[in-house]
mmCIF file of N, CA and C in Angstrom:
data_model
loop_
_atom_site.group_PDB
_atom_site.id
_atom_site.type_symbol
_atom_site.label_atom_id
_atom_site.label_comp_id
_atom_site.label_asym_id
_atom_site.label_seq_id
_atom_site.Cartn_x
_atom_site.Cartn_y
_atom_site.Cartn_z
ATOM 1 N N MET T 1 9.025 6.271 -6.374
ATOM 2 C CA MET T 1 9.190 4.872 -6.395
ATOM 3 C C MET T 1 10.290 4.847 -7.775
ATOM 4 N N PRO T 2 11.112 3.864 -7.235
ATOM 5 C CA PRO T 2 12.224 3.570 -8.228
ATOM 6 C C PRO T 2 11.710 3.319 -9.573
ATOM 7 N N LYS T 3 12.671 3.185 -10.363
ATOM 8 C CA LYS T 3 12.482 2.874 -11.854
ATOM 9 C C LYS T 3 12.114 1.499 -11.714
ATOM 10 N N GLN T 4 12.888 0.511 -10.924
ATOM 11 C CA GLN T 4 12.722 -1.108 -10.526
ATOM 12 C C GLN T 4 11.564 -1.080 -9.969
ATOM 13 N N THR T 5 10.322 -1.642 -10.487
ATOM 14 C CA THR T 5 9.187 -1.930 -9.933
ATOM 15 C C THR T 5 8.759 -3.381 -10.634
ATOM 16 N N GLU T 6 7.614 -3.899 -10.051
ATOM 17 C CA GLU T 6 6.976 -5.003 -10.489
ATOM 18 C C GLU T 6 5.215 -4.822 -9.994
ATOM 19 N N SER T 7 4.520 -5.276 -10.731
ATOM 20 C CA SER T 7 3.283 -5.445 -10.468
ATOM 21 C C SER T 7 2.388 -6.604 -10.038
ATOM 22 N N PHE T 8 1.430 -6.475 -9.204
ATOM 23 C CA PHE T 8 0.548 -7.942 -9.016
ATOM 24 C C PHE T 8 -0.716 -7.599 -9.115
ATOM 25 N N TYR T 9 -1.665 -8.454 -9.064
ATOM 26 C CA TYR T 9 -3.116 -7.815 -9.270
ATOM 27 C C TYR T 9 -3.626 -8.052 -7.907
ATOM 28 N N SER T 10 -4.284 -7.339 -6.945
ATOM 29 C CA SER T 10 -5.007 -7.620 -5.798
ATOM 30 C C SER T 10 -6.096 -7.999 -5.896
ATOM 31 N N GLY T 11 -7.157 -7.378 -6.395
ATOM 32 C CA GLY T 11 -8.374 -7.894 -6.270
ATOM 33 C C GLY T 11 -9.060 -7.872 -5.142
ATOM 34 N N ARG T 12 -8.712 -7.512 -4.485
ATOM 35 C CA ARG T 12 -9.185 -6.986 -2.853
ATOM 36 C C ARG T 12 -10.683 -6.211 -2.974
ATOM 37 N N LYS T 13 -11.609 -6.757 -2.484
ATOM 38 C CA LYS T 13 -12.816 -5.670 -2.386
ATOM 39 C C LYS T 13 -12.821 -5.051 -0.901
ATOM 40 N N LEU T 14 -13.342 -3.927 -1.319
ATOM 41 C CA LEU T 14 -13.487 -2.857 0.026
ATOM 42 C C LEU T 14 -14.977 -2.373 0.134
ATOM 43 N N SER T 15 -15.262 -2.136 1.410
ATOM 44 C CA SER T 15 -16.366 -1.614 1.979
ATOM 45 C C SER T 15 -16.271 -0.273 1.531
ATOM 46 N N SER T 16 -17.195 0.302 1.602
ATOM 47 C CA SER T 16 -17.687 1.613 1.777
ATOM 48 C C SER T 16 -16.641 2.444 2.979
ATOM 49 N N VAL T 17 -17.137 1.761 4.285
ATOM 50 C CA VAL T 17 -16.334 2.226 5.274
ATOM 51 C C VAL T 17 -14.737 1.817 5.018
ATOM 52 N N GLU T 18 -14.275 0.526 4.576
ATOM 53 C CA GLU T 18 -12.967 0.243 4.611
ATOM 54 C C GLU T 18 -12.440 1.361 3.537
ATOM 55 N N PHE T 19 -12.799 1.742 2.547
ATOM 56 C CA PHE T 19 -12.354 2.636 1.267
ATOM 57 C C PHE T 19 -12.251 3.848 2.210
ATOM 58 N N ALA T 20 -13.293 4.484 2.874
ATOM 59 C CA ALA T 20 -13.045 5.681 3.719
ATOM 60 C C ALA T 20 -11.800 5.642 4.461
ATOM 61 N N LYS T 21 -11.683 4.689 5.226
ATOM 62 C CA LYS T 21 -10.497 4.376 6.291
ATOM 63 C C LYS T 21 -9.299 4.125 5.297
ATOM 64 N N LEU T 22 -9.073 3.661 4.066
ATOM 65 C CA LEU T 22 -7.692 3.553 3.421
ATOM 66 C C LEU T 22 -7.667 5.116 2.826
ATOM 67 N N ILE T 23 -8.331 5.724 2.297
ATOM 68 C CA ILE T 23 -8.155 7.085 1.757
ATOM 69 C C ILE T 23 -7.632 7.724 2.777
ATOM 70 N N MET T 24 -7.910 7.788 3.840
ATOM 71 C CA MET T 24 -7.733 8.724 5.334
ATOM 72 C C MET T 24 -6.316 8.435 5.196
ATOM 73 N N GLY T 25 -5.722 7.341 4.889
ATOM 74 C CA GLY T 25 -4.104 6.881 5.147
ATOM 75 C C GLY T 25 -3.780 6.879 6.520
ATOM 76 N N PHE T 26 -2.386 6.957 6.729
ATOM 77 C CA PHE T 26 -1.892 6.728 8.032
ATOM 78 C C PHE T 26 -0.707 7.502 8.203
ATOM 79 N N GLN T 27 -0.482 8.417 9.421
ATOM 80 C CA GLN T 27 0.527 9.394 9.414
ATOM 81 C C GLN T 27 1.198 8.911 10.846
ATOM 82 N N PRO T 28 2.747 8.724 10.550
ATOM 83 C CA PRO T 28 3.489 8.077 11.554
ATOM 84 C C PRO T 28 3.452 8.957 12.903
ATOM 85 N N SER T 29 3.103 8.458 14.084
ATOM 86 C CA SER T 29 3.246 9.401 15.132
ATOM 87 C C SER T 29 4.266 9.356 16.212
ATOM 88 N N SER T 30 4.883 8.057 16.084
ATOM 89 C CA SER T 30 6.133 7.522 16.991
ATOM 90 C C SER T 30 7.063 6.882 15.936
ATOM 91 N N MET T 31 8.234 6.759 16.854
ATOM 92 C CA MET T 31 9.305 6.026 15.856
ATOM 93 C C MET T 31 8.856 4.344 15.709
ATOM 94 N N GLU T 32 7.999 4.166 16.369
ATOM 95 C CA GLU T 32 7.504 2.607 16.136
ATOM 96 C C GLU T 32 6.422 2.348 14.982
ATOM 97 N N ASP T 33 6.158 3.438 14.547
ATOM 98 C CA ASP T 33 5.412 3.527 13.205
ATOM 99 C C ASP T 33 6.311 3.784 11.933
ATOM 100 N N LYS T 34 6.115 2.789 11.456
ATOM 101 C CA LYS T 34 7.133 2.443 10.355
ATOM 102 C C LYS T 34 6.573 2.769 8.719
ATOM 103 N N TRP T 35 5.190 3.223 8.681
ATOM 104 C CA TRP T 35 4.818 3.725 7.585
ATOM 105 C C TRP T 35 3.893 4.770 7.552
ATOM 106 N N PHE T 36 4.301 5.419 6.162
ATOM 107 C CA PHE T 36 3.330 6.583 6.110
ATOM 108 C C PHE T 36 2.583 6.571 4.727
ATOM 109 N N ILE T 37 1.353 6.326 5.135
ATOM 110 C CA ILE T 37 0.326 6.231 3.816
ATOM 111 C C ILE T 37 -0.845 7.114 3.497
ATOM 112 N N TYR T 38 -0.976 7.331 2.328
ATOM 113 C CA TYR T 38 -1.810 8.326 1.928
ATOM 114 C C TYR T 38 -2.539 8.188 0.598
ATOM 115 N N SER T 39 -3.516 8.927 0.136
ATOM 116 C CA SER T 39 -4.110 9.028 -0.884
ATOM 117 C C SER T 39 -4.000 10.045 -1.900
ATOM 118 N N LYS T 40 -3.947 9.664 -3.227
ATOM 119 C CA LYS T 40 -3.630 10.604 -4.507
ATOM 120 C C LYS T 40 -4.187 10.030 -5.989
ATOM 121 N N ASN T 41 -5.256 10.694 -6.399
ATOM 122 C CA ASN T 41 -5.310 10.435 -7.918
ATOM 123 C C ASN T 41 -5.983 8.896 -7.841
ATOM 124 N N GLU T 42 -6.958 8.363 -7.155
ATOM 125 C CA GLU T 42 -7.306 7.074 -7.160
ATOM 126 C C GLU T 42 -6.252 6.274 -6.691
ATOM 127 N N SER T 43 -5.202 6.504 -6.135
ATOM 128 C CA SER T 43 -4.057 5.531 -5.539
ATOM 129 C C SER T 43 -4.085 5.657 -4.116
ATOM 130 N N ILE T 44 -3.449 4.539 -3.685
ATOM 131 C CA ILE T 44 -2.644 4.625 -2.570
ATOM 132 C C ILE T 44 -1.553 4.381 -2.401
ATOM 133 N N TYR T 45 -0.592 5.399 -1.756
ATOM 134 C CA TYR T 45 0.880 5.083 -1.496
ATOM 135 C C TYR T 45 1.478 4.685 -0.168
ATOM 136 N N PHE T 46 2.170 3.942 -0.144
ATOM 137 C CA PHE T 46 2.659 3.380 1.135
ATOM 138 C C PHE T 46 4.223 3.584 1.039
ATOM 139 N N HIS T 47 4.820 4.384 2.121
ATOM 140 C CA HIS T 47 6.067 4.757 2.057
ATOM 141 C C HIS T 47 6.576 4.229 3.062
ATOM 142 N N ARG T 48 7.891 4.010 3.548
ATOM 143 C CA ARG T 48 8.721 3.581 4.922
ATOM 144 C C ARG T 48 9.123 4.815 5.208
ATOM 145 N N SER T 49 8.170 5.263 6.606
ATOM 146 C CA SER T 49 8.417 6.589 7.362
ATOM 147 C C SER T 49 9.507 7.066 7.605
ATOM 148 N N TRP T 50 10.636 6.345 7.913
ATOM 149 C CA TRP T 50 11.833 6.760 8.327
ATOM 150 C C TRP T 50 12.794 7.099 7.048
ATOM 151 N N LEU T 51 12.689 6.239 5.988
ATOM 152 C CA LEU T 51 13.772 6.733 4.668
ATOM 153 C C LEU T 51 12.827 7.065 3.822
ATOM 154 N N GLY T 52 11.616 7.300 3.793
ATOM 155 C CA GLY T 52 10.676 7.976 2.717
ATOM 156 C C GLY T 52 10.624 7.083 1.368
ATOM 157 N N HIS T 53 11.063 5.982 1.428
ATOM 158 C CA HIS T 53 11.038 4.888 0.328
ATOM 159 C C HIS T 53 9.842 4.749 -0.202
ATOM 160 N N CYS T 54 9.108 4.822 -1.453
ATOM 161 C CA CYS T 54 8.088 4.343 -1.883
ATOM 162 C C CYS T 54 8.090 2.724 -2.013
ATOM 163 N N ILE T 55 7.086 2.126 -1.274
ATOM 164 C CA ILE T 55 7.361 0.777 -1.535
ATOM 165 C C ILE T 55 5.788 0.098 -1.951
ATOM 166 N N PHE T 56 4.810 0.485 -2.107
ATOM 167 C CA PHE T 56 3.835 0.094 -2.558
ATOM 168 C C PHE T 56 2.791 1.277 -3.408
ATOM 169 N N ILE T 57 2.036 1.167 -4.534
ATOM 170 C CA ILE T 57 1.319 2.267 -4.939
ATOM 171 C C ILE T 57 0.037 1.251 -5.308
ATOM 172 N N ALA T 58 -0.917 1.358 -4.786
ATOM 173 C CA ALA T 58 -2.040 0.508 -5.066
ATOM 174 C C ALA T 58 -3.388 1.472 -5.736
ATOM 175 N N LYS T 59 -3.821 1.168 -6.749
ATOM 176 C CA LYS T 59 -4.827 1.469 -7.760
ATOM 177 C C LYS T 59 -5.927 1.013 -7.275
ATOM 178 N N ILE T 60 -6.999 2.298 -6.857
ATOM 179 C CA ILE T 60 -8.348 2.108 -6.250
ATOM 180 C C ILE T 60 -9.356 1.783 -7.436
ATOM 181 N N ILE T 61 -10.236 1.061 -7.847
ATOM 182 C CA ILE T 61 -11.083 0.829 -8.813
ATOM 183 C C ILE T 61 -12.605 1.115 -8.447
ATOM 184 N N LYS T 62 -13.170 2.085 -8.614
ATOM 185 C CA LYS T 62 -14.548 2.323 -7.978
ATOM 186 C C LYS T 62 -15.847 2.101 -9.114
ATOM 187 N N SER T 63 -16.898 1.481 -8.895
ATOM 188 C CA SER T 63 -17.822 1.332 -9.890
ATOM 189 C C SER T 63 -19.161 1.508 -9.218
ATOM 190 N N ASP T 64 -20.249 1.415 -10.032
ATOM 191 C CA ASP T 64 -21.511 1.937 -9.286
ATOM 192 C C ASP T 64 -21.791 0.970 -7.765
ATOM 193 N N ASP T 65 -21.381 -0.482 -8.171
ATOM 194 C CA ASP T 65 -21.312 -1.504 -7.124
ATOM 195 C C ASP T 65 -20.197 -1.642 -6.266
ATOM 196 N N ASP T 66 -19.304 -1.710 -6.686
ATOM 197 C CA ASP T 66 -18.115 -1.810 -5.871
ATOM 198 C C ASP T 66 -16.616 -0.955 -6.051
ATOM 199 N N ILE T 67 -15.921 -1.496 -4.863
ATOM 200 C CA ILE T 67 -14.722 -0.637 -4.728
ATOM 201 C C ILE T 67 -13.665 -1.620 -4.738
ATOM 202 N N PHE T 68 -12.553 -1.794 -5.231
ATOM 203 C CA PHE T 68 -11.711 -2.618 -5.163
ATOM 204 C C PHE T 68 -10.506 -2.161 -5.215
ATOM 205 N N ILE T 69 -9.276 -2.819 -5.066
ATOM 206 C CA ILE T 69 -8.263 -2.500 -4.949
ATOM 207 C C ILE T 69 -7.563 -3.501 -6.306
ATOM 208 N N SER T 70 -6.910 -2.671 -7.311
ATOM 209 C CA SER T 70 -6.724 -3.341 -8.738
ATOM 210 C C SER T 70 -5.371 -3.942 -8.727
ATOM 211 N N ASP T 71 -4.196 -3.150 -9.454
ATOM 212 C CA ASP T 71 -2.903 -3.364 -9.652
ATOM 213 C C ASP T 71 -2.297 -2.876 -8.546
ATOM 214 N N VAL T 72 -1.048 -3.011 -7.864
ATOM 215 C CA VAL T 72 -0.344 -2.614 -7.102
ATOM 216 C C VAL T 72 1.268 -2.864 -7.627
ATOM 217 N N THR T 73 1.412 -1.617 -7.717
ATOM 218 C CA THR T 73 3.193 -1.677 -8.054
ATOM 219 C C THR T 73 3.879 -1.586 -6.953
ATOM 220 N N ALA T 74 5.146 -2.739 -7.019
ATOM 221 C CA ALA T 74 5.667 -2.853 -5.794
ATOM 222 C C ALA T 74 7.207 -2.579 -6.107
ATOM 223 N N ASN T 75 7.884 -1.598 -5.228
ATOM 224 C CA ASN T 75 9.185 -1.303 -5.488
ATOM 225 C C ASN T 75 10.009 -2.713 -5.423
ATOM 226 N N LYS T 76 10.834 -2.784 -6.419
ATOM 227 C CA LYS T 76 11.923 -3.870 -6.653
ATOM 228 C C LYS T 76 13.157 -3.355 -6.308
ATOM 229 N N ASN T 77 13.666 -2.246 -5.681
ATOM 230 C CA ASN T 77 14.856 -2.094 -5.724
ATOM 231 C C ASN T 77 15.668 -2.513 -4.308
ATOM 232 N N PRO T 78 16.504 -3.361 -4.621
ATOM 233 C CA PRO T 78 17.063 -4.137 -3.374
ATOM 234 C C PRO T 78 17.530 -3.259 -2.556
ATOM 235 N N ASP T 79 18.127 -2.198 -2.365
ATOM 236 C CA ASP T 79 18.187 -1.385 -1.590
ATOM 237 C C ASP T 79 17.315 -0.678 -0.756
ATOM 238 N N GLN T 80 16.045 -0.299 -1.306
ATOM 239 C CA GLN T 80 15.067 0.123 -0.729
ATOM 240 C C GLN T 80 13.718 -0.814 -0.044
ATOM 241 N N PHE T 81 13.846 -2.098 -0.584
ATOM 242 C CA PHE T 81 12.976 -3.281 -0.111
ATOM 243 C C PHE T 81 13.618 -4.474 -0.297
ATOM 244 N N GLY T 82 13.988 -4.923 0.894
ATOM 245 C CA GLY T 82 14.770 -6.210 0.999
ATOM 246 C C GLY T 82 14.238 -7.517 0.235
ATOM 247 N N THR T 83 13.099 -7.695 0.075
ATOM 248 C CA THR T 83 12.900 -9.039 -0.859
ATOM 249 C C THR T 83 12.670 -9.176 -2.302
ATOM 250 N N SER T 84 12.896 -10.065 -2.623
ATOM 251 C CA SER T 84 12.529 -9.989 -4.056
ATOM 252 C C SER T 84 11.257 -10.942 -4.402
ATOM 253 N N ASP T 85 10.891 -11.561 -3.707
ATOM 254 C CA ASP T 85 9.872 -12.861 -3.487
ATOM 255 C C ASP T 85 8.678 -11.927 -3.805
ATOM 256 N N ILE T 86 7.787 -12.157 -4.797
ATOM 257 C CA ILE T 86 6.545 -11.358 -5.237
ATOM 258 C C ILE T 86 5.473 -11.937 -4.243
ATOM 259 N N GLU T 87 5.584 -12.904 -3.776
ATOM 260 C CA GLU T 87 4.590 -13.794 -3.020
ATOM 261 C C GLU T 87 4.698 -13.042 -1.307
ATOM 262 N N VAL T 88 5.950 -12.696 -1.035
ATOM 263 C CA VAL T 88 5.995 -12.249 0.248
ATOM 264 C C VAL T 88 5.949 -10.674 0.184
ATOM 265 N N LYS T 89 5.617 -9.951 -1.118
ATOM 266 C CA LYS T 89 5.418 -8.564 -1.112
ATOM 267 C C LYS T 89 3.590 -8.590 -1.099
ATOM 268 N N LYS T 90 3.202 -9.464 -1.767
ATOM 269 C CA LYS T 90 1.448 -9.550 -1.727
ATOM 270 C C LYS T 90 1.209 -9.633 -0.336
ATOM 271 N N GLU T 91 2.055 -10.456 0.522
ATOM 272 C CA GLU T 91 1.405 -10.675 2.053
ATOM 273 C C GLU T 91 1.638 -9.707 2.782
ATOM 274 N N MET T 92 2.822 -8.835 2.755
ATOM 275 C CA MET T 92 3.082 -7.668 3.202
ATOM 276 C C MET T 92 2.069 -6.553 2.938
ATOM 277 N N PHE T 93 1.712 -6.433 1.838
ATOM 278 C CA PHE T 93 0.709 -5.341 1.334
ATOM 279 C C PHE T 93 -0.705 -5.716 1.823
ATOM 280 N N ASN T 94 -1.312 -6.945 2.266
ATOM 281 C CA ASN T 94 -2.243 -7.095 2.524
ATOM 282 C C ASN T 94 -2.359 -6.981 4.133
ATOM 283 N N LYS T 95 -1.193 -7.424 4.674
ATOM 284 C CA LYS T 95 -1.151 -7.008 6.093
ATOM 285 C C LYS T 95 -1.092 -5.563 6.346
ATOM 286 N N LEU T 96 -0.459 -4.709 5.512
ATOM 287 C CA LEU T 96 -0.488 -3.304 5.745
ATOM 288 C C LEU T 96 -1.853 -2.687 5.587
ATOM 289 N N VAL T 97 -2.518 -3.071 4.318
ATOM 290 C CA VAL T 97 -4.038 -2.904 4.287
ATOM 291 C C VAL T 97 -4.945 -2.932 5.647
ATOM 292 N N ASP T 98 -4.849 -4.613 5.995
ATOM 293 C CA ASP T 98 -5.483 -4.967 7.479
ATOM 294 C C ASP T 98 -5.028 -4.122 8.542
ATOM 295 N N TYR T 99 -3.740 -3.586 8.568
ATOM 296 C CA TYR T 99 -3.435 -2.675 9.665
ATOM 297 C C TYR T 99 -4.194 -1.247 9.365
ATOM 298 N N VAL T 100 -4.009 -0.645 8.400
ATOM 299 C CA VAL T 100 -4.768 0.730 8.221
ATOM 300 C C VAL T 100 -6.351 0.305 8.604
ATOM 301 N N LEU T 101 -6.825 -0.687 8.219
ATOM 302 C CA LEU T 101 -8.499 -0.946 8.355
ATOM 303 C C LEU T 101 -8.522 -1.056 9.825
ATOM 304 N N ARG T 102 -7.869 -1.528 10.471
ATOM 305 C CA ARG T 102 -8.098 -1.806 12.060
ATOM 306 C C ARG T 102 -7.700 -0.745 12.919
ATOM 307 N N LYS T 103 -7.286 0.572 12.391
ATOM 308 C CA LYS T 103 -6.839 1.780 13.201
ATOM 309 C C LYS T 103 -8.253 2.606 13.186
#
């Protein structure tokens, strides 16, 4: 992750099945797969597979009753991530999570 970052709160609640899928991550298997996703230290890392740039780091919070995504750190380097619109970043992050959960 570059020094230029910004954060937003997700608050997205996860079931235990969704959490298990998300921490398993996603490894690209073809040129069409544009993301490499993995978990480490209660966080999920989202990297562009071709260039290796870290775009999002999502913090996972677990309590006795709930699992949710709390703060998300987003790449703000314009050479690595083309949009500066935080709302677009939030939407992209949620689409990536949905993509992993459908796999």
